Coordinates of C-alpha atoms in Angstrom, one line a residue:
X250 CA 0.0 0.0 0.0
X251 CA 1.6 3.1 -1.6
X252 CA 1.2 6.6 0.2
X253 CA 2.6 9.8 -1.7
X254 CA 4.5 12.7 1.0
X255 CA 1.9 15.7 1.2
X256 CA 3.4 17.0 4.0
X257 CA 6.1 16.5 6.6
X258 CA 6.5 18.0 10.1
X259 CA 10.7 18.4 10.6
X260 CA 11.6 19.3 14.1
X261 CA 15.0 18.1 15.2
X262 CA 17.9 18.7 17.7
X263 CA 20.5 18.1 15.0
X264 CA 20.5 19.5 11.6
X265 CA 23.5 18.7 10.0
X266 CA 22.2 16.0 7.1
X267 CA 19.2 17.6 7.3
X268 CA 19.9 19.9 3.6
X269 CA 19.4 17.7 0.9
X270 CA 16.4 16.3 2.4
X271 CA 14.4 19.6 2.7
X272 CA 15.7 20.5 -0.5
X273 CA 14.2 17.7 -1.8
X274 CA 11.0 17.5 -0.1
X275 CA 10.7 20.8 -1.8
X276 CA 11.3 19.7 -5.0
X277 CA 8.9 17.2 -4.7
X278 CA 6.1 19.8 -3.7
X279 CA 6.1 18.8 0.1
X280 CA 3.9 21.3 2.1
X281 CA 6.3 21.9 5.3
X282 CA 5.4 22.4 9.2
X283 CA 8.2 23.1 11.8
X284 CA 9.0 24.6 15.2
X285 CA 11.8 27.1 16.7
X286 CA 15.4 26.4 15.3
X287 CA 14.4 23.8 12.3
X288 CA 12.1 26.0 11.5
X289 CA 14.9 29.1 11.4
X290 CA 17.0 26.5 9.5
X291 CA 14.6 25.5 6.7
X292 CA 14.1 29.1 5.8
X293 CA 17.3 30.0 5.7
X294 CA 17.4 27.8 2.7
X295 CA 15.0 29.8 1.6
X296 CA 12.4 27.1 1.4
X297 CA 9.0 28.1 2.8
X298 CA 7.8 26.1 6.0
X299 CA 4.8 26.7 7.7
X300 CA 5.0 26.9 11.9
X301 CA 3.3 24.5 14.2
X302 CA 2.6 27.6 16.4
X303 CA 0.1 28.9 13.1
X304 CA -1.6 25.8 13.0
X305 CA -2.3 25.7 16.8
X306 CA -2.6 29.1 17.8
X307 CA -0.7 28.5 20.8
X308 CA 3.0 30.0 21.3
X309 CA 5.5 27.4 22.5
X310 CA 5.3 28.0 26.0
X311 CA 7.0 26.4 29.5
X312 CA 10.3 27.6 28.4
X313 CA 10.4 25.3 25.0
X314 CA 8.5 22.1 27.2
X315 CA 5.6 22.8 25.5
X316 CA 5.9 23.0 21.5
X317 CA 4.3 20.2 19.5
X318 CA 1.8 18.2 22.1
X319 CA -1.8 19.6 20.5
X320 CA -4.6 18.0 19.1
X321 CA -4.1 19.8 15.5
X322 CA -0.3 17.5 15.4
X323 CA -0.9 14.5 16.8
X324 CA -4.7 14.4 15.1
X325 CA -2.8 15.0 11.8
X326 CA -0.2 12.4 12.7
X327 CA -2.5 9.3 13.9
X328 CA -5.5 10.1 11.5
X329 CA -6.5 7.1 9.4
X330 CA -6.9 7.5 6.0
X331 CA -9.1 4.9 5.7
X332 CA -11.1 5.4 8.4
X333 CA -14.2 7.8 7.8
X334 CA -15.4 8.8 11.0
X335 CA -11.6 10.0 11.7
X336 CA -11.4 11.6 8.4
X337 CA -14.6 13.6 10.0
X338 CA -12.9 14.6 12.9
X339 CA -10.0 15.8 10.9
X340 CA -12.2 18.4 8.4
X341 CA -14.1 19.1 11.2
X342 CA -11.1 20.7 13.2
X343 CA -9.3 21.8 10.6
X344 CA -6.6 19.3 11.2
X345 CA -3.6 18.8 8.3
X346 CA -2.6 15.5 7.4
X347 CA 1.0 14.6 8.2
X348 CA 2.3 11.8 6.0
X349 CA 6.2 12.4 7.3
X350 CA 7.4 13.1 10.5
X351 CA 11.2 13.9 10.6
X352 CA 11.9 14.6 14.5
X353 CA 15.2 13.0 16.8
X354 CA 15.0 13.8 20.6
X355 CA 17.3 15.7 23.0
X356 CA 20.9 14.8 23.5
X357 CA 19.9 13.0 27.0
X358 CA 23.2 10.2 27.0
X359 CA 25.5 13.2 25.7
X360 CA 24.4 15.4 28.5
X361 CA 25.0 12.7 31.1
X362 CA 28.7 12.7 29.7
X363 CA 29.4 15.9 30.0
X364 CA 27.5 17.3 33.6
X365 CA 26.5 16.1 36.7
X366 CA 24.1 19.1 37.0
X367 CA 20.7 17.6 37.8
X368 CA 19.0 20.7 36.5
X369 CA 20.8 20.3 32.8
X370 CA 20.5 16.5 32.6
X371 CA 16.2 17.3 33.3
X372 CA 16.1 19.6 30.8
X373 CA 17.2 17.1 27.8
X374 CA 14.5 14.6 29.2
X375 CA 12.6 14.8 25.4
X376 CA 8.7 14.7 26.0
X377 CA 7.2 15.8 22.6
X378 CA 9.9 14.2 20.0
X379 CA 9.3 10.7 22.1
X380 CA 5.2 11.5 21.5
X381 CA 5.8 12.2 18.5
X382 CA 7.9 9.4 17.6
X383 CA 5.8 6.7 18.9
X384 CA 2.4 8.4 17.4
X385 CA 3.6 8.1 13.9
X386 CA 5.4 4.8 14.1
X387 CA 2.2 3.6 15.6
X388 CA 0.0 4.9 12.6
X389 CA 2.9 3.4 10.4
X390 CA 0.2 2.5 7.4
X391 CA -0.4 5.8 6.7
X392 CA 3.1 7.6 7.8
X393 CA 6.4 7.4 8.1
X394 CA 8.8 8.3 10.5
X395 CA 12.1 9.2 10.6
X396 CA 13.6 9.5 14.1
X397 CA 17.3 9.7 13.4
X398 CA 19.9 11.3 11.5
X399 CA 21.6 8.0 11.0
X400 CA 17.9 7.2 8.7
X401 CA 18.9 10.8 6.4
X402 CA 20.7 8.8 3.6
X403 CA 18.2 5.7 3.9
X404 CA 15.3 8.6 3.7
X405 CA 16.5 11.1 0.8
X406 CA 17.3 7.6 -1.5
X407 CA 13.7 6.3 -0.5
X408 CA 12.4 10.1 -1.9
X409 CA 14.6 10.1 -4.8
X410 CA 13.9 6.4 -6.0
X411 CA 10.0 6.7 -4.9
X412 CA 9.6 10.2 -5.8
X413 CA 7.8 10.9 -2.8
X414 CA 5.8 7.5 -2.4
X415 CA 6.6 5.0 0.8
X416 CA 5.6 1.2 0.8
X417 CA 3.8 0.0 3.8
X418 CA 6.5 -2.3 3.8
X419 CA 9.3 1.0 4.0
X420 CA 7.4 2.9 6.7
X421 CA 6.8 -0.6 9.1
X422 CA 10.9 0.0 9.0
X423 CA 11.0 3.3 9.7
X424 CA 8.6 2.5 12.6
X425 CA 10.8 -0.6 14.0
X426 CA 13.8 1.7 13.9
X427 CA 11.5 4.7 15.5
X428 CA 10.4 2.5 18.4
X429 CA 14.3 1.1 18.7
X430 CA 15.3 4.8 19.3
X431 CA 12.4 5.8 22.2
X432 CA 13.6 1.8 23.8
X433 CA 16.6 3.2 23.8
X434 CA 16.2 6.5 25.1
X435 CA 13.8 5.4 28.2
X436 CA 16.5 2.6 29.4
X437 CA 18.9 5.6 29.5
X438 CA 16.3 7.6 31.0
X439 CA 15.8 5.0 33.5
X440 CA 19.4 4.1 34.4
X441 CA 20.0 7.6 35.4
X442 CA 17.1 7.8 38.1
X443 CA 17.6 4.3 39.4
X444 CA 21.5 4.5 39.4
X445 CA 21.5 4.7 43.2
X446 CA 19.0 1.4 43.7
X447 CA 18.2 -1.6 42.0
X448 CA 15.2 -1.2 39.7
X449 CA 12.3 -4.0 39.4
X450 CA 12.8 -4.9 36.0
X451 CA 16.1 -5.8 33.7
X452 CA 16.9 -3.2 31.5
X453 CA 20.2 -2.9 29.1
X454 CA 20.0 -0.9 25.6
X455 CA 23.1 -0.4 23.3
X456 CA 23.7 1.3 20.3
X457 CA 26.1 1.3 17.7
X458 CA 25.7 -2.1 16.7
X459 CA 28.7 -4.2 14.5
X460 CA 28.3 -7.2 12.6
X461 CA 30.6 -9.4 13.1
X462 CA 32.4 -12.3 10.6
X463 CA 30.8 -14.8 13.1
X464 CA 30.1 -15.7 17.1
X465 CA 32.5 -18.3 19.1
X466 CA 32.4 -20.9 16.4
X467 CA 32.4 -20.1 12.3
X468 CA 28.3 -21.4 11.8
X469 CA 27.0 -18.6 14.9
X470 CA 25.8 -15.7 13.5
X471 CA 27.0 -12.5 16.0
X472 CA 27.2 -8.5 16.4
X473 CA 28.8 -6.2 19.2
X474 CA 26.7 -3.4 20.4
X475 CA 28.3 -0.7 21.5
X476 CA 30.8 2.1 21.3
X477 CA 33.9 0.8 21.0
X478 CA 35.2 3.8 19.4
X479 CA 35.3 5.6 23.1
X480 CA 37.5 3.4 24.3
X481 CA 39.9 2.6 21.4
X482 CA 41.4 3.9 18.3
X483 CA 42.1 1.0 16.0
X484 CA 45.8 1.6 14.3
X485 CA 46.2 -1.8 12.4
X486 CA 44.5 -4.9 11.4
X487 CA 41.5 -6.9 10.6
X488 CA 37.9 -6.3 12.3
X489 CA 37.8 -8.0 16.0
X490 CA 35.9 -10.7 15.8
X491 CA 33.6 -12.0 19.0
X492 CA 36.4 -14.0 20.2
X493 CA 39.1 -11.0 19.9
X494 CA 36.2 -9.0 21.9
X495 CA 36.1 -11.3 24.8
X496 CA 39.6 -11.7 24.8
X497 CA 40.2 -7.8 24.8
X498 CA 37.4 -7.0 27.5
X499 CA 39.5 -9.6 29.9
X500 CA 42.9 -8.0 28.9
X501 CA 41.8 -4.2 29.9
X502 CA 40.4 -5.7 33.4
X503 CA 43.7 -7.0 34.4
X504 CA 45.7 -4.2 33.4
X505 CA 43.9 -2.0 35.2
X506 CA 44.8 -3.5 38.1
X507 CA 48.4 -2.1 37.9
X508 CA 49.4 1.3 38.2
X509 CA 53.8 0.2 37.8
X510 CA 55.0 -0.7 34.3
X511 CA 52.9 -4.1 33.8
X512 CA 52.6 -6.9 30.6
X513 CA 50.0 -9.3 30.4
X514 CA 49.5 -11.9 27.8
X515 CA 45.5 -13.3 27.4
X516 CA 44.1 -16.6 26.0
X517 CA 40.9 -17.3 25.8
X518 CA 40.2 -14.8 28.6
X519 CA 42.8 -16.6 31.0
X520 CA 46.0 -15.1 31.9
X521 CA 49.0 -16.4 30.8
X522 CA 51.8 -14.6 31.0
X523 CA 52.0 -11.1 33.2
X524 CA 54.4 -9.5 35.2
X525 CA 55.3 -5.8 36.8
X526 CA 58.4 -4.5 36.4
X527 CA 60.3 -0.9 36.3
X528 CA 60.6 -0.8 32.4
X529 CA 58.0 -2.0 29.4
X530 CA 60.6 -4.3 28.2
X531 CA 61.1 -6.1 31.0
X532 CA 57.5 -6.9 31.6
X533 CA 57.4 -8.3 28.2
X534 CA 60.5 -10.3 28.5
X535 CA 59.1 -12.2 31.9
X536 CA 55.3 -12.1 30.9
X537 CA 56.6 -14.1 27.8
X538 CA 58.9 -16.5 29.7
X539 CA 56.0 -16.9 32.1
X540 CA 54.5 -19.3 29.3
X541 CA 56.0 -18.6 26.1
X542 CA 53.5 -21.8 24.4
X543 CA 50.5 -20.7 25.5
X544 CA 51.3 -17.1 24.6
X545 CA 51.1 -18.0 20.8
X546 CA 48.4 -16.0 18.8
X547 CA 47.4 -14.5 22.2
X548 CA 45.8 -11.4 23.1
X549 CA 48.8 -8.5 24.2
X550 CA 47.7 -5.7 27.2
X551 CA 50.8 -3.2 28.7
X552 CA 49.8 0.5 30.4
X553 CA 53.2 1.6 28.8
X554 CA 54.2 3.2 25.9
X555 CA 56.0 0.8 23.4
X556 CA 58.8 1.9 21.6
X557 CA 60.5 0.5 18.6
X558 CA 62.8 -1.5 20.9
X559 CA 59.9 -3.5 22.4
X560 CA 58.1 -3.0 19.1
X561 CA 60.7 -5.7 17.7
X562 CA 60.7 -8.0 20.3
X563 CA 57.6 -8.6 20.4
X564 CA 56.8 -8.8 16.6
X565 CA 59.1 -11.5 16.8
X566 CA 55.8 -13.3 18.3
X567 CA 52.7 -14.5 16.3
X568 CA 49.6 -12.3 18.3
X569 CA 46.6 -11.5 17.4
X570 CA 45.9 -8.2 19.1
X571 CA 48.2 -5.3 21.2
X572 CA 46.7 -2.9 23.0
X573 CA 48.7 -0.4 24.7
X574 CA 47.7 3.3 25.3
X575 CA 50.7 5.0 23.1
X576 CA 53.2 3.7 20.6
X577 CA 56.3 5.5 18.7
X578 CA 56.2 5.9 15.1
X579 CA 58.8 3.8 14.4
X580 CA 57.3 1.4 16.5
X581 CA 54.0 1.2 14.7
X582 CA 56.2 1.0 11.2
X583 CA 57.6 -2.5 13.1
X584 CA 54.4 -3.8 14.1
X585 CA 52.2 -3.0 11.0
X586 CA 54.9 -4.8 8.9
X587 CA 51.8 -7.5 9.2
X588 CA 48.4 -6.5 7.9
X589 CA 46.2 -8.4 10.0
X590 CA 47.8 -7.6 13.3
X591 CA 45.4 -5.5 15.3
X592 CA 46.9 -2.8 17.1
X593 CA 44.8 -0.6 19.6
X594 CA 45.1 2.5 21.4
X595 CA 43.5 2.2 24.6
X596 CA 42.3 5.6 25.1
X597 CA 41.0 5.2 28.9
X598 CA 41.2 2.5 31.5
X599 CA 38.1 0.2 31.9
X600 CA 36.8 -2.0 34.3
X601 CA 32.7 -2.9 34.9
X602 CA 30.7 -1.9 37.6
X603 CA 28.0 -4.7 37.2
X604 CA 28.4 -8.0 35.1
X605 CA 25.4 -9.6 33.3
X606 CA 25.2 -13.4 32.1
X607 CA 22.0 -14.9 30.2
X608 CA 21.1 -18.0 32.1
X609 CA 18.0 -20.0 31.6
X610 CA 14.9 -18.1 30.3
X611 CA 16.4 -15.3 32.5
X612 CA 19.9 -12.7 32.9
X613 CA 21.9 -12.5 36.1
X614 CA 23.1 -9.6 37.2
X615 CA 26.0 -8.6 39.8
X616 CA 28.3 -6.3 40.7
X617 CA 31.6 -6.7 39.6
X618 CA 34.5 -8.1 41.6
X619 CA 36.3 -5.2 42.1
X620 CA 38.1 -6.3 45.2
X621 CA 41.5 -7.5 46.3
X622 CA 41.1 -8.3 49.8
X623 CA 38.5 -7.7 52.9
X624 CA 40.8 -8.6 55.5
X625 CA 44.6 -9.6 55.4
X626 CA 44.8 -12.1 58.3
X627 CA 48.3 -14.1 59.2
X628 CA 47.5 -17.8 59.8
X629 CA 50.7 -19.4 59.3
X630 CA 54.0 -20.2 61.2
X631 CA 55.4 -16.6 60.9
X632 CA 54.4 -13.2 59.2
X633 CA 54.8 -12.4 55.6
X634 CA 57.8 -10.5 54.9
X635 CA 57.5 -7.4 52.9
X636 CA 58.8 -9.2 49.4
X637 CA 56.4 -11.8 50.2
X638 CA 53.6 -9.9 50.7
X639 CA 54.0 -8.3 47.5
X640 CA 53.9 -11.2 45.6
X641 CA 50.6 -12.6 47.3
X642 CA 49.0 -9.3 46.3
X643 CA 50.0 -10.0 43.0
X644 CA 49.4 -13.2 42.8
X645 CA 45.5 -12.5 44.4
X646 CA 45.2 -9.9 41.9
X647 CA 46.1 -12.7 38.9
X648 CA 44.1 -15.2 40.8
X649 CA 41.1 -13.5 40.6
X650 CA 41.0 -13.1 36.7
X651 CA 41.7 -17.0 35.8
X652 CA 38.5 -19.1 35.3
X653 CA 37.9 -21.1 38.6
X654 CA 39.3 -23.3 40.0
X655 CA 42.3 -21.2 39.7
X656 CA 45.3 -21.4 41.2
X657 CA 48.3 -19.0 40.7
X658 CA 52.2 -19.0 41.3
X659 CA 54.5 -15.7 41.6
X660 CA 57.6 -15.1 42.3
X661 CA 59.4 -11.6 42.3
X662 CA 56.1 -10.7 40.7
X663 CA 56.0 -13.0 37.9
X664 CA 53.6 -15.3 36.8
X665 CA 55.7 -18.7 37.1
X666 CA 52.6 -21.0 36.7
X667 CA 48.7 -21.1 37.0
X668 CA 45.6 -24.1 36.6
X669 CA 42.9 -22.9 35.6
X670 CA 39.4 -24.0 34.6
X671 CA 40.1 -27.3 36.7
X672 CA 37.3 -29.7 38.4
X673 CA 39.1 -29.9 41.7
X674 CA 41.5 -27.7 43.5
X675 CA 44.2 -29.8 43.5
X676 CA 44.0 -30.6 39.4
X677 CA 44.5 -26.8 39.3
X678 CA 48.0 -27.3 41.0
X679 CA 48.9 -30.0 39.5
X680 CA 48.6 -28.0 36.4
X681 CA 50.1 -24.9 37.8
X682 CA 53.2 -27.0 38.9
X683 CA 53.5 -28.5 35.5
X684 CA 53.1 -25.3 33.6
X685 CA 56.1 -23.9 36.2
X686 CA 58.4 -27.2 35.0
X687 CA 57.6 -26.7 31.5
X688 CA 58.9 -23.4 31.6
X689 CA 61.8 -23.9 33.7
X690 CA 61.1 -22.1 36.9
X691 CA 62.8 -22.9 40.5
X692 CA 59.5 -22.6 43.3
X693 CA 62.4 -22.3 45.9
X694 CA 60.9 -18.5 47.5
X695 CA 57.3 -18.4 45.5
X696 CA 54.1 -18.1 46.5
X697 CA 50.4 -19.9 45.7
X698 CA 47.2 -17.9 45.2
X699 CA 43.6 -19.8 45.4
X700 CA 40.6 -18.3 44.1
X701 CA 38.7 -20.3 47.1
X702 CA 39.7 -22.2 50.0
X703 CA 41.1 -25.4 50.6
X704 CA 38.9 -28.4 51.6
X705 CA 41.9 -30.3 52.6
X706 CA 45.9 -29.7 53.7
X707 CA 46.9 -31.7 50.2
X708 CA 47.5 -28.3 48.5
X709 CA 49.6 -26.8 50.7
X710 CA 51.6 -29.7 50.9
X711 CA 52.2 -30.1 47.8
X712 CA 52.7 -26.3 47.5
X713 CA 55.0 -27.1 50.5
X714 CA 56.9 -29.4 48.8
X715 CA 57.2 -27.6 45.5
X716 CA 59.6 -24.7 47.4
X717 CA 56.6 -22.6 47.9
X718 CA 56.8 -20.8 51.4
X719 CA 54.1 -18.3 51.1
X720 CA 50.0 -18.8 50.5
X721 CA 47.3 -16.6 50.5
X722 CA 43.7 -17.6 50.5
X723 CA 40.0 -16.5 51.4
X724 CA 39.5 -19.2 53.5
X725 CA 36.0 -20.1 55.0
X726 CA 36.6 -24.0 55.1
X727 CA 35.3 -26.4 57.5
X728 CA 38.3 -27.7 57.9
X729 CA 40.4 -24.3 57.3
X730 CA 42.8 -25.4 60.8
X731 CA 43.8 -28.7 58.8
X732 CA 46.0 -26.2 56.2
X733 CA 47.0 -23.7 59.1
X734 CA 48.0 -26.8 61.0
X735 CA 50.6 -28.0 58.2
X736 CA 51.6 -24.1 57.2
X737 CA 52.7 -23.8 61.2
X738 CA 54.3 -27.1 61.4
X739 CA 56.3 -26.5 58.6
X740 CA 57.2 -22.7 58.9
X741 CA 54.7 -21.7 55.3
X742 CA 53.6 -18.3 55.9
X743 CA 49.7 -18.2 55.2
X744 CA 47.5 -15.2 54.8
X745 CA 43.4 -15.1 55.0
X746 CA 41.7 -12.9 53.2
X747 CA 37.6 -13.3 53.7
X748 CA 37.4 -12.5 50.0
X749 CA 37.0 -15.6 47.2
X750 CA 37.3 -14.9 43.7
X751 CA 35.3 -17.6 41.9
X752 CA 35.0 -16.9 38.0
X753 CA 32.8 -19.0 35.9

């Protein structure tokens, strides 16, 4: 069912893209309505436009709050064609038809960004583009609405190919889009008043959407939502894919956990290699050695600069991704010697608030596990020293980010070993112990983080054994005094922290 453009009401925040498509309403003959600055803008062109405030008789009032919400709009707007008794209403109150409705609504996400004034943020709560939206998006057979610039080029081709006529099927999209943009809007709207308490119902809305080659495996379809664009600056490479994504969201967690010079290598959103040093190029050199097999095609994170000198040293790796917040010139010429290599700038350090996972016919919902420790308790048969205490807090801090059960090994701040993803506590050693042979390390001096507690004393023996002399742990076991038992009676220092770090 064909409809030909009469008429069009254009009132928008935003005008840039907006030319071409007045001009060619115009051409076409379009009678046009606006308000207050559109209004100023259309004429300027020195296109005629009729004002809302002449078909109403009423001024916009309130300060600007009050423009477009009369009977003589939204009558025009949600009259149906077809329908005689509302044709009757419309000749009897003089109403115009409106067969296009061009409107966006007020920059309410922006403003959040740049003010915490209460007064401001109000203000650019839209109420008359969001009536307006929805009331020609719901009268979709007979109108079609266009409720964001990102629509202009979709719009002006529709008017140039149709000369002025919309399908029902082209104005049922313009009204999915339409009621995509007021979702989205209210979920922002929403966030901001019930940022301070949790609200009854689940509500998450992201623009920006990317397709992407594919999901985890080649035959799931996927797409990213979101701007990644305000948190990186892509230098290099091929698109991220959904696994590059995951992989990169776990590599900017961990690394903002470190303020000194700090290298982490990810795989498969595990840790695999990271350590802290004084210089960039240290950190590499001992992240790598940490497991230089697993590191292959990995995930690179550093909150240093990289110069050309680390440039080449690393290159001499096969990676998929580096992120780092600056490079040298003649340390990007080294690294985009390879095409596909992506290479980020992270522009600003990120780490969530709240986590969300789909489970069931339902979402779960948390607060992130921003924490190190609650409480830093000494269980074993001495104190810490300072060294040793240095390393635990490293070695919590990796802990935390490996995929439970998880069980991590430092020394001098090194990741020497980890198990991850194990069954059973003490598989997750056994790996960790294996991973620290493989790569050559003496235990003699290290130390043994657990994401949970020990049921039994067999880990810290075999910690024990290993040359480990150090072990921090939430505790919260039943049997907790069978561990502090063995750490006392054979002089293992053992720290409790009241804080596990289970990740599933």
């Amino acid at each position: 069912m064909e409809r030909t453009i009469k008429s069009a009401l254009i009132s928008v925040f935003y005008k840039d893209g907006l030319e071409p498509i007045v001009r060619k309403l115009h051409e076409l003959g379009v009678l046009l309505y606006s308000t207050g600055g559109t209004q100023t803008f259309i004429e300027q062109l020195g296109i005629p436009c009729t004002s809302v405030e002449s078909v109403t008789s009423y001024p916009s009032i309130l300060g600007g709050r009050v423009k477009t919400l009369h009977p003589k709009v939204f009558g025009g707007i949600l009259a149906r064609r077809d329908l005689e008794e509302d044709q009757k209403h419309v000749a009897e109150y003089g109403i115009p038809l409106l067969d296009l409705v061009i409107v966006d609504l007020y920059p309410f996400e922006e403003t959040l960004k740049q003010t915490n004034e209460e007064k401001t943020i109000i203000e650019k709560i839209d109420i008359g583009g969001v009536s307006l939206i929805r009331a020609a998006g719901k009268n979709y057979k007979d109108v079609c609405i266009v409720a964001s610039r990102n629509q202009y080029p979709q719009l002006l081709s529709l008017l140039e190919s149709g000369n002025g006529n919309t399908t029902l099927e082209e104005r049922r999209a313009f009204a999915g889009a339409a009621f995509t943009e007021c979702a989205h809007y209210d979920v922002a709207i929403a966030d901001y008043f019930n940022r301070d308490s949790a609200a009854e119902n689940f509500q998450l809305s992201f623009g920006h959407k990317q397709s992407l080659r594919y999901g985890e495996n080649p035959h799931q379809s996927a797409a990213f939502y979101g701007d990644l664009d305000s948190l990186f600056e892509k230098l290099n490479g091929k698109e991220l894919s959904y696994n590059n994504l995951v992989d990169v969201d776990a590599a900017c967690q961990i690394i903002s956990e470190f303020s000194n010079p700090a290298f982490a290598i990810i795989k498969h959103t595990n840790v695999c290699g990271i350590a802290e040093r004084e210089d960039v190029a240290t950190a590499w050199r001992d992240a790598l050695a940490g497991d230089p097999e697993s590191a292959f095609g990995g995930v690179l994170v550093t909150n240093q600069h990289i110069n050309a000198a680390v440039a080449a040293k690393i290159s001499e790796l096969f990676f998929e991704i580096l992120i780092a917040p600056a490079y040298d010139e003649d340390a990007l010429t080294i690294l985009k010697s390879k095409k596909n290599r992506i290479i980020l700038v992270q522009k600003t350090a990120f780490y969530p608030t709240r986590e969300y996972k789909r489970v069931l016919n339902g979402v779960l919902v948390q607060d992130a596990d921003t924490r190190n420790y609650a409480e830093w308790i000494e269980a074993g048969a001495q104190n810490t020293t300072e060294p040793e205490k240095e390393d635990l807090l490293f070695a919590n801090i990796v802990c935390k980010h490996l995929k439970s059960n998880a069980i991590a090994l430092v020394k001098d701040k090194q990741l020497v070993g980890k198990g991850c993803g194990q069954t059973s506590r003490v598989d997750a050693l056994r790996q960790a112990l294996e991973k620290a042979k493989q790569s050559g390390f003496s235990l003699q001096g290290a130390v043994m983080a657990s994401d949970a507690f020990f049921p039994f004393n067999d880990c810290v023996q075999m910690a024990h054994e290993a040359g480990i002399n150090a072990v921090i742990q939430p505790g919260g076991s039943v049997r907790d005094s069978d561990s502090i038992q063995y750490c006392k009676d054979n002089g293992m220092a053992m720290v409790m922290t009241q804080t596990r770090h289970f990740k599933h």
